[in-house]
Short mmCIF file of C-alpha atoms in Angstrom, two decimals:
data_model
loop_
_atom_site.label_atom_id
_atom_site.label_comp_id
_atom_site.label_asym_id
_atom_site.label_seq_id
_atom_site.Cartn_x
_atom_site.Cartn_y
_atom_site.Cartn_z
CA UNK A 1 10.88 33.13 -31.39
CA UNK A 2 8.40 32.32 -34.10
CA UNK A 3 5.47 30.12 -33.21
CA UNK A 4 5.59 30.97 -29.51
CA UNK A 5 3.07 33.44 -28.18
CA UNK A 6 3.79 35.75 -25.27
CA UNK A 7 1.55 33.72 -22.98
CA UNK A 8 3.37 30.50 -23.85
CA UNK A 9 6.74 32.10 -23.23
CA UNK A 10 5.53 33.27 -19.82
CA UNK A 11 4.27 29.76 -19.09
CA UNK A 12 7.64 28.25 -19.99
CA UNK A 13 9.47 30.84 -17.87
CA UNK A 14 7.25 30.14 -14.85
CA UNK A 15 7.42 26.34 -15.14
CA UNK A 16 11.14 26.02 -15.91
CA UNK A 17 12.42 26.59 -12.32
CA UNK A 18 9.98 24.00 -10.95
CA UNK A 19 10.93 21.50 -13.64
CA UNK A 20 14.63 21.98 -12.87
CA UNK A 21 14.11 21.63 -9.11
CA UNK A 22 12.00 18.49 -9.53
CA UNK A 23 14.51 17.01 -11.98
CA UNK A 24 17.39 17.57 -9.54
CA UNK A 25 15.87 17.05 -6.09
CA UNK A 26 13.34 14.30 -6.94
CA UNK A 27 14.42 12.32 -9.97
CA UNK A 28 18.10 13.11 -9.48
CA UNK A 29 18.01 11.79 -5.92
CA UNK A 30 16.02 8.74 -7.04
CA UNK A 31 18.68 7.99 -9.64
CA UNK A 32 21.39 8.48 -7.01
CA UNK A 33 19.64 6.09 -4.63
CA UNK A 34 19.30 3.46 -7.35
CA UNK A 35 23.00 3.80 -8.12
CA UNK A 36 23.97 3.55 -4.44
CA UNK A 37 21.83 0.40 -4.12
CA UNK A 38 24.11 -1.22 -6.71
CA UNK A 39 27.30 -0.57 -4.73
CA UNK A 40 28.88 -1.96 -1.56
CA UNK A 41 28.75 1.32 0.40
CA UNK A 42 28.43 0.39 4.04
CA UNK A 43 29.35 -3.27 3.75
CA UNK A 44 32.77 -2.39 5.16
CA UNK A 45 32.25 -0.56 8.50
CA UNK A 46 35.60 1.19 8.13
CA UNK A 47 34.48 2.79 4.85
CA UNK A 48 30.86 3.55 5.74
CA UNK A 49 31.44 6.96 7.35
CA UNK A 50 34.79 7.80 5.77
CA UNK A 51 35.22 11.20 4.15
CA UNK A 52 36.22 9.56 0.87
CA UNK A 53 34.83 6.02 1.08
CA UNK A 54 35.97 3.40 -1.40
CA UNK A 55 32.76 2.35 -3.15
CA UNK A 56 32.63 -0.53 -5.60
CA UNK A 57 29.87 -1.29 -8.08
CA UNK A 58 28.28 -4.66 -7.28
CA UNK A 59 25.26 -4.74 -9.58
CA UNK A 60 22.21 -6.49 -8.14
CA UNK A 61 24.09 -8.18 -5.30
CA UNK A 62 22.19 -6.25 -2.61
CA UNK A 63 18.83 -7.17 -4.14
CA UNK A 64 19.89 -10.80 -4.36
CA UNK A 65 20.93 -10.68 -0.71
CA UNK A 66 17.57 -9.23 0.34
CA UNK A 67 15.54 -11.93 -1.42
CA UNK A 68 17.82 -14.94 -0.95
CA UNK A 69 20.38 -13.99 1.72
CA UNK A 70 20.58 -16.02 4.93
CA UNK A 71 20.56 -12.92 7.18
CA UNK A 72 17.70 -11.07 5.47
CA UNK A 73 14.77 -13.12 6.73
CA UNK A 74 13.45 -10.03 8.51
CA UNK A 75 13.10 -8.13 5.24
CA UNK A 76 11.27 -11.01 3.59
CA UNK A 77 8.81 -11.20 6.49
CA UNK A 78 8.36 -7.43 6.24
CA UNK A 79 7.39 -7.73 2.58
CA UNK A 80 4.80 -10.36 3.45
CA UNK A 81 3.52 -8.25 6.37
CA UNK A 82 3.23 -5.22 4.08
CA UNK A 83 1.11 -7.16 1.60
CA UNK A 84 -1.25 -8.34 4.35
CA UNK A 85 -1.32 -4.88 5.93
CA UNK A 86 -2.13 -3.25 2.58
CA UNK A 87 -4.91 -5.75 1.85
CA UNK A 88 -6.70 -5.44 5.20
CA UNK A 89 -6.06 -1.70 5.49
CA UNK A 90 -7.67 -0.99 2.11
CA UNK A 91 -10.60 -3.35 2.72
CA UNK A 92 -11.18 -1.89 6.19
CA UNK A 93 -11.06 1.73 5.06
CA UNK A 94 -13.28 1.12 2.02
CA UNK A 95 -15.82 -0.94 3.93
CA UNK A 96 -16.06 1.31 6.97
CA UNK A 97 -15.91 4.50 4.90
CA UNK A 98 -18.67 3.31 2.58
CA UNK A 99 -20.85 2.26 5.51
CA UNK A 100 -20.48 5.63 7.23
CA UNK A 101 -21.17 7.46 3.96
CA UNK A 102 -24.34 5.46 3.36
CA UNK A 103 -25.55 6.34 6.87
CA UNK A 104 -24.81 10.05 6.45
CA UNK A 105 -26.37 10.07 2.97
CA UNK A 106 -29.74 9.46 4.63
CA UNK A 107 -29.46 12.88 6.35
CA UNK A 108 -29.57 11.76 10.00
CA UNK A 109 -30.11 14.30 12.75
CA UNK A 110 -26.86 16.06 13.64
CA UNK A 111 -25.22 15.10 10.34
CA UNK A 112 -22.68 17.92 10.53
CA UNK A 113 -21.57 16.81 14.00
CA UNK A 114 -21.25 13.17 12.97
CA UNK A 115 -19.34 14.12 9.83
CA UNK A 116 -16.90 16.14 11.93
CA UNK A 117 -16.45 13.28 14.40
CA UNK A 118 -15.74 10.76 11.63
CA UNK A 119 -13.30 13.10 9.86
CA UNK A 120 -11.45 14.18 13.00
CA UNK A 121 -8.98 11.22 13.14
CA UNK A 122 -7.71 12.12 9.67
CA UNK A 123 -6.49 15.48 11.02
CA UNK A 124 -4.08 13.71 13.38
CA UNK A 125 -0.60 12.63 12.41
CA UNK A 126 0.26 8.94 12.43
CA UNK A 127 2.61 9.61 15.37
CA UNK A 128 -0.26 10.95 17.48
CA UNK A 129 -2.54 8.12 16.37
CA UNK A 130 0.15 5.56 17.16
CA UNK A 131 0.75 7.01 20.62
CA UNK A 132 -2.98 6.92 21.46
CA UNK A 133 -3.51 3.38 20.22
CA UNK A 134 -0.29 2.10 21.79
CA UNK A 135 -1.70 3.07 25.18
CA UNK A 136 -5.09 1.53 24.37
CA UNK A 137 -3.54 -1.76 23.19
CA UNK A 138 -1.22 -2.27 26.16
CA UNK A 139 -1.83 -5.49 28.17
CA UNK A 140 -3.57 -3.38 30.84
CA UNK A 141 -4.97 -0.90 28.31
CA UNK A 142 -8.48 0.03 27.33
CA UNK A 143 -9.24 -2.72 24.81
CA UNK A 144 -8.14 -5.59 27.02
CA UNK A 145 -10.10 -4.13 29.95
CA UNK A 146 -13.28 -3.55 27.93
CA UNK A 147 -14.78 -7.01 28.71
CA UNK A 148 -14.79 -6.11 32.42
CA UNK A 149 -17.54 -3.57 31.69
CA UNK A 150 -19.86 -6.52 31.02
CA UNK A 151 -18.69 -8.62 33.94
CA UNK A 152 -16.29 -10.76 31.90
CA UNK A 153 -12.60 -11.27 32.73
CA UNK A 154 -10.12 -8.96 30.99
CA UNK A 155 -8.62 -10.06 27.69
CA UNK A 156 -5.01 -11.23 27.57
CA UNK A 157 -4.46 -10.80 23.83
CA UNK A 158 -0.97 -9.42 23.03
CA UNK A 159 -2.00 -6.80 20.49
CA UNK A 160 1.50 -5.55 19.65
CA UNK A 161 3.76 -8.37 20.81
CA UNK A 162 2.05 -11.55 19.64
CA UNK A 163 4.29 -14.07 17.88
CA UNK A 164 1.42 -16.18 16.55
CA UNK A 165 0.90 -16.22 12.80
CA UNK A 166 -1.49 -17.76 10.28
CA UNK A 167 -1.52 -18.30 6.49
CA UNK A 168 2.13 -19.33 6.50
CA UNK A 169 3.94 -20.30 3.32
CA UNK A 170 7.48 -21.27 2.37
CA UNK A 171 9.48 -18.43 0.80
CA UNK A 172 10.94 -20.95 -1.65
CA UNK A 173 7.48 -21.25 -3.20
CA UNK A 174 7.22 -17.52 -3.89
CA UNK A 175 8.02 -17.80 -7.64
CA UNK A 176 5.40 -20.56 -7.96
CA UNK A 177 2.79 -18.52 -6.08
CA UNK A 178 3.58 -15.37 -8.05
CA UNK A 179 3.28 -17.18 -11.39
CA UNK A 180 -0.04 -18.69 -10.32
CA UNK A 181 -1.49 -15.33 -9.24
CA UNK A 182 -0.32 -13.55 -12.40
CA UNK A 183 -1.69 -16.42 -14.48
CA UNK A 184 -5.10 -16.11 -12.84
CA UNK A 185 -5.10 -12.35 -13.48
CA UNK A 186 -4.29 -12.99 -17.14
CA UNK A 187 -7.14 -15.51 -17.36
CA UNK A 188 -9.55 -12.90 -16.01
CA UNK A 189 -8.22 -10.38 -18.53
CA UNK A 190 -8.65 -12.89 -21.33
CA UNK A 191 -12.24 -13.63 -20.31
CA UNK A 192 -13.10 -9.92 -20.19
CA UNK A 193 -11.44 -9.31 -23.55
CA UNK A 194 -13.40 -12.23 -25.06
CA UNK A 195 -16.68 -10.80 -23.77
CA UNK A 196 -15.86 -7.42 -25.32
CA UNK A 197 -14.92 -9.02 -28.64
CA UNK A 198 -11.22 -8.11 -28.55
CA UNK A 199 -9.76 -11.23 -30.14
CA UNK A 200 -6.13 -10.07 -30.17
CA UNK A 201 -6.07 -9.26 -26.45
CA UNK A 202 -7.85 -12.52 -25.69
CA UNK A 203 -5.25 -14.56 -27.56
CA UNK A 204 -2.28 -12.71 -26.04
CA UNK A 205 -3.57 -12.89 -22.45
CA UNK A 206 -4.61 -16.53 -22.86
CA UNK A 207 -1.25 -17.53 -24.34
CA UNK A 208 0.69 -15.78 -21.58
CA UNK A 209 -1.50 -17.42 -18.93
CA UNK A 210 -0.95 -20.85 -20.49
CA UNK A 211 2.83 -20.32 -20.55
CA UNK A 212 2.84 -19.25 -16.91
CA UNK A 213 0.79 -22.25 -15.80
CA UNK A 214 3.04 -24.55 -17.84
CA UNK A 215 6.10 -23.01 -16.20
CA UNK A 216 4.50 -23.37 -12.77
CA UNK A 217 3.84 -27.06 -13.38
CA UNK A 218 7.17 -28.05 -14.93
CA UNK A 219 9.83 -25.64 -13.64
CA UNK A 220 8.41 -23.73 -10.66
CA UNK A 221 8.48 -26.61 -8.14
CA UNK A 222 12.22 -27.12 -8.76
CA UNK A 223 13.25 -23.52 -7.98
CA UNK A 224 14.76 -23.02 -4.51
CA UNK A 225 15.54 -19.47 -3.40
CA UNK A 226 16.90 -20.60 -0.02
CA UNK A 227 18.77 -23.75 1.06
CA UNK A 228 16.11 -24.53 3.69
CA UNK A 229 12.38 -23.82 4.16
CA UNK A 230 11.59 -20.34 5.54
CA UNK A 231 8.01 -19.78 6.69
CA UNK A 232 6.32 -16.39 6.54
CA UNK A 233 2.74 -15.40 7.23
CA UNK A 234 0.31 -12.94 8.78
CA UNK A 235 1.34 -12.12 12.35
CA UNK A 236 -1.41 -11.31 14.85
CA UNK A 237 0.65 -8.36 16.15
CA UNK A 238 -0.30 -6.49 12.97
CA UNK A 239 -3.99 -6.52 13.88
CA UNK A 240 -3.66 -3.60 16.32
CA UNK A 241 -1.74 -1.51 13.78
CA UNK A 242 -4.34 -2.24 11.10
CA UNK A 243 -7.13 -1.16 13.48
CA UNK A 244 -5.35 2.12 14.24
CA UNK A 245 -4.66 2.82 10.55
CA UNK A 246 -8.26 2.09 9.55
CA UNK A 247 -9.53 4.28 12.41
CA UNK A 248 -7.51 7.20 11.07
CA UNK A 249 -8.11 6.88 7.32
CA UNK A 250 -11.70 5.58 7.12
CA UNK A 251 -12.93 9.17 7.48
CA UNK A 252 -11.10 10.02 4.26
CA UNK A 253 -12.90 7.31 2.29
CA UNK A 254 -16.16 8.33 3.97
CA UNK A 255 -15.74 11.87 2.64
CA UNK A 256 -15.00 10.57 -0.88
CA UNK A 257 -17.97 8.23 -0.92
CA UNK A 258 -20.30 10.83 0.59
CA UNK A 259 -19.32 13.34 -2.08
CA UNK A 260 -19.96 10.69 -4.72
CA UNK A 261 -23.35 9.77 -3.26
CA UNK A 262 -24.41 13.40 -3.09
CA UNK A 263 -23.31 13.85 -6.70
CA UNK A 264 -25.62 11.14 -8.06
CA UNK A 265 -28.65 12.81 -9.66
CA UNK A 266 -31.90 12.14 -7.88
CA UNK A 267 -33.47 11.44 -11.26
CA UNK A 268 -31.46 8.22 -11.54
CA UNK A 269 -32.75 7.00 -8.19
CA UNK A 270 -36.31 7.85 -9.13
CA UNK A 271 -35.95 6.13 -12.51
CA UNK A 272 -34.66 2.98 -10.81
CA UNK A 273 -37.65 2.97 -8.46
CA UNK A 274 -40.03 3.46 -11.39
CA UNK A 275 -38.44 0.43 -13.10
CA UNK A 276 -39.29 -1.62 -10.02
CA UNK A 277 -35.88 -1.71 -8.31
CA UNK A 278 -35.89 -2.08 -4.54
CA UNK A 279 -33.25 -0.48 -2.33
CA UNK A 280 -30.82 -3.40 -2.71
CA UNK A 281 -31.24 -3.49 -6.49
CA UNK A 282 -30.82 0.27 -6.78
CA UNK A 283 -27.55 0.22 -4.85
CA UNK A 284 -26.31 -2.86 -6.70
CA UNK A 285 -27.09 -1.76 -10.26
CA UNK A 286 -27.11 2.05 -10.08
CA UNK A 287 -25.27 3.59 -7.14
CA UNK A 288 -22.33 1.22 -6.60
CA UNK A 289 -21.30 1.18 -10.30
CA UNK A 290 -21.27 4.98 -10.28
CA UNK A 291 -19.00 4.90 -7.21
CA UNK A 292 -16.43 2.64 -8.93
CA UNK A 293 -14.09 5.52 -9.98
CA UNK A 294 -14.10 6.82 -6.40
CA UNK A 295 -13.27 3.34 -5.11
CA UNK A 296 -10.34 3.09 -7.54
CA UNK A 297 -8.99 6.51 -6.53
CA UNK A 298 -9.29 5.65 -2.84
CA UNK A 299 -7.52 2.32 -3.38
CA UNK A 300 -4.62 4.06 -5.12
CA UNK A 301 -4.19 6.62 -2.31
CA UNK A 302 -4.59 4.09 0.48
CA UNK A 303 -2.32 1.59 -1.28
CA UNK A 304 0.58 3.98 -1.60
CA UNK A 305 0.13 5.09 2.03
CA UNK A 306 0.21 1.51 3.27
CA UNK A 307 3.28 0.57 1.24
CA UNK A 308 5.24 3.50 2.70
CA UNK A 309 3.89 3.20 6.26
CA UNK A 310 6.59 4.00 8.82
CA UNK A 311 5.64 6.45 11.56
CA UNK A 312 2.53 4.59 12.78
CA UNK A 313 4.48 1.35 13.20
CA UNK A 314 7.38 3.18 14.86
CA UNK A 315 5.08 4.91 17.35
CA UNK A 316 3.01 1.84 18.22
CA UNK A 317 5.52 -1.02 18.28
CA UNK A 318 8.95 0.60 18.31
CA UNK A 319 11.83 0.05 15.89
CA UNK A 320 12.94 -3.40 17.08
CA UNK A 321 9.67 -5.34 17.06
CA UNK A 322 10.29 -7.83 14.26
CA UNK A 323 6.71 -9.11 14.36
CA UNK A 324 5.32 -5.73 13.27
CA UNK A 325 8.23 -4.33 11.26
CA UNK A 326 7.78 -3.03 7.70
CA UNK A 327 10.29 -2.36 4.89
CA UNK A 328 10.33 1.42 5.42
CA UNK A 329 11.31 0.93 9.07
CA UNK A 330 13.97 -1.58 8.09
CA UNK A 331 15.33 0.87 5.51
CA UNK A 332 15.70 3.52 8.23
CA UNK A 333 17.44 1.15 10.65
CA UNK A 334 19.70 -0.35 7.98
CA UNK A 335 20.79 3.05 6.69
CA UNK A 336 21.14 5.13 9.86
CA UNK A 337 21.75 2.59 12.64
CA UNK A 338 23.83 0.00 10.83
CA UNK A 339 25.29 2.49 8.29
CA UNK A 340 24.69 0.02 5.46
CA UNK A 341 23.73 2.70 2.99
CA UNK A 342 23.72 0.53 -0.14
CA UNK A 343 21.46 -2.10 1.42
CA UNK A 344 19.14 0.62 2.75
CA UNK A 345 19.01 2.21 -0.72
CA UNK A 346 18.10 -1.18 -2.18
CA UNK A 347 15.16 -1.49 0.24
CA UNK A 348 14.07 2.05 -0.69
CA UNK A 349 14.25 1.21 -4.39
CA UNK A 350 12.09 -1.88 -3.87
CA UNK A 351 9.53 0.29 -2.07
CA UNK A 352 9.63 2.75 -4.98
CA UNK A 353 8.95 -0.09 -7.43
CA UNK A 354 6.03 -1.34 -5.32
CA UNK A 355 4.50 2.14 -5.21
CA UNK A 356 5.05 2.52 -8.97
CA UNK A 357 3.18 -0.74 -9.58
CA UNK A 358 0.21 0.82 -7.79
CA UNK A 359 0.30 4.37 -9.18
CA UNK A 360 1.61 4.10 -12.76
CA UNK A 361 -1.26 1.96 -14.15
CA UNK A 362 -3.76 4.35 -12.58
CA UNK A 363 -2.03 7.42 -14.05
CA UNK A 364 -1.80 5.70 -17.43
CA UNK A 365 -5.52 4.95 -17.46
CA UNK A 366 -6.29 8.53 -16.42
CA UNK A 367 -4.19 9.95 -19.26
CA UNK A 368 -5.88 7.66 -21.78
CA UNK A 369 -9.29 8.73 -20.45
CA UNK A 370 -8.40 12.42 -20.79
CA UNK A 371 -7.09 11.88 -24.33
CA UNK A 372 -10.30 10.04 -25.22
CA UNK A 373 -12.40 12.95 -23.98
CA UNK A 374 -10.19 15.40 -25.85
#
C-alpha cells in the first residue's frame, strides 16, 4: 500500500484488535443499553425473564416516568443526593488534600511515614472502607462514643439513618432553578469574554443569558412537572458517607498537590519574596495559580467517581436505605431485583450523560491545548 510505511502498518495491525474490542464491548453495549432504555422490557413481569420476551419500543417514556412519574420519587431524591454528595465530596477532598500537601511540602520530620499514612486509605476498596466506617458510625460506635473521652455524654446522632434534611426545594421548580443557574454561568462567561476582548462570545453568551432569564420570569413559574409539590433536599444521613469517602480519597488529592508543589521552581518563590510578597501573597498569586490544572484534573476524577458511587453506599447503609440511596444503587435494584431492565437501563443512561457532562468538556479542552502546542 502506497503512502503507508512498515511502522505505520504495524501500528494499525496492533491497534485494530483493541479498537474492535472497544467498539463492540464498550460502545456497542452502551448503544444496546440506550436502546433497551427506550423499550418496555420488564414492565410486564411475565415477559421480563422469558426466553423470547415481547419488547416494544416506547421512546422516552421511561425517562419521562423517572422525572415526572408518581412512583419514582426515590430516583429524584437520589439525583439531588448525588449532586450534594458530589459537591461536598469534591470540596472535602480538595481542601483536606491541599492542606496535607502544604504541610508535607515544608519537609516535616518523618515525612515519608506521614505520606504513607495519608495515602494508605486510598489502597483500600470502597467495600472495606464502608465496612470500617459503618461500624464506627453505629449508634454505639466510635464516633458517638468519642465525647465520653472528655467527660461528656455520648452523641445520639443517627449518622446513617437520619431522616432530617435541609435545603429543601420543590421538584416542580427544577426547570426554573436550572435555567437560573445556567443563566448565571452564561453571565460569568460573558463577563470573562468581555474582559478578554472577545466581542462575539460576549454577545452570544449575554443574549442566551437574557433569553433564559426572560423564560424563567415569564414561562418557568407556570411549568409543573408533578401534580403536587414534592420536596427534596440534603439528608443528614449522607454526612457519614461523605466523611468516609473524603477519608479515602483525600490522600489521592494530597499526592497530586504535593507533586505540583514540588514541581514549582524555587526561583519563582525567591523572585516573589524579592518583590516583597509575604507567604500569603506568594501562595495567592504564585503557587495557587500554578496548581489550577491539578485542581481541575482532580475535580474531574473525583466528580466521575462520585457520580458513579455504589459500593461505598451499599456497604455502609445497605440497599434499602432510601435516605442514603444513589442512582447507581437504584439502577442495580431496579434491574436485578425488580427485573425492570428498561427502567434500569434508563437510569444507567442518565448516569452516563452526567459523567459525560463532567469528562467531555475536560477532554475537549485538553485536545485543544495539545493542538495549540503542536
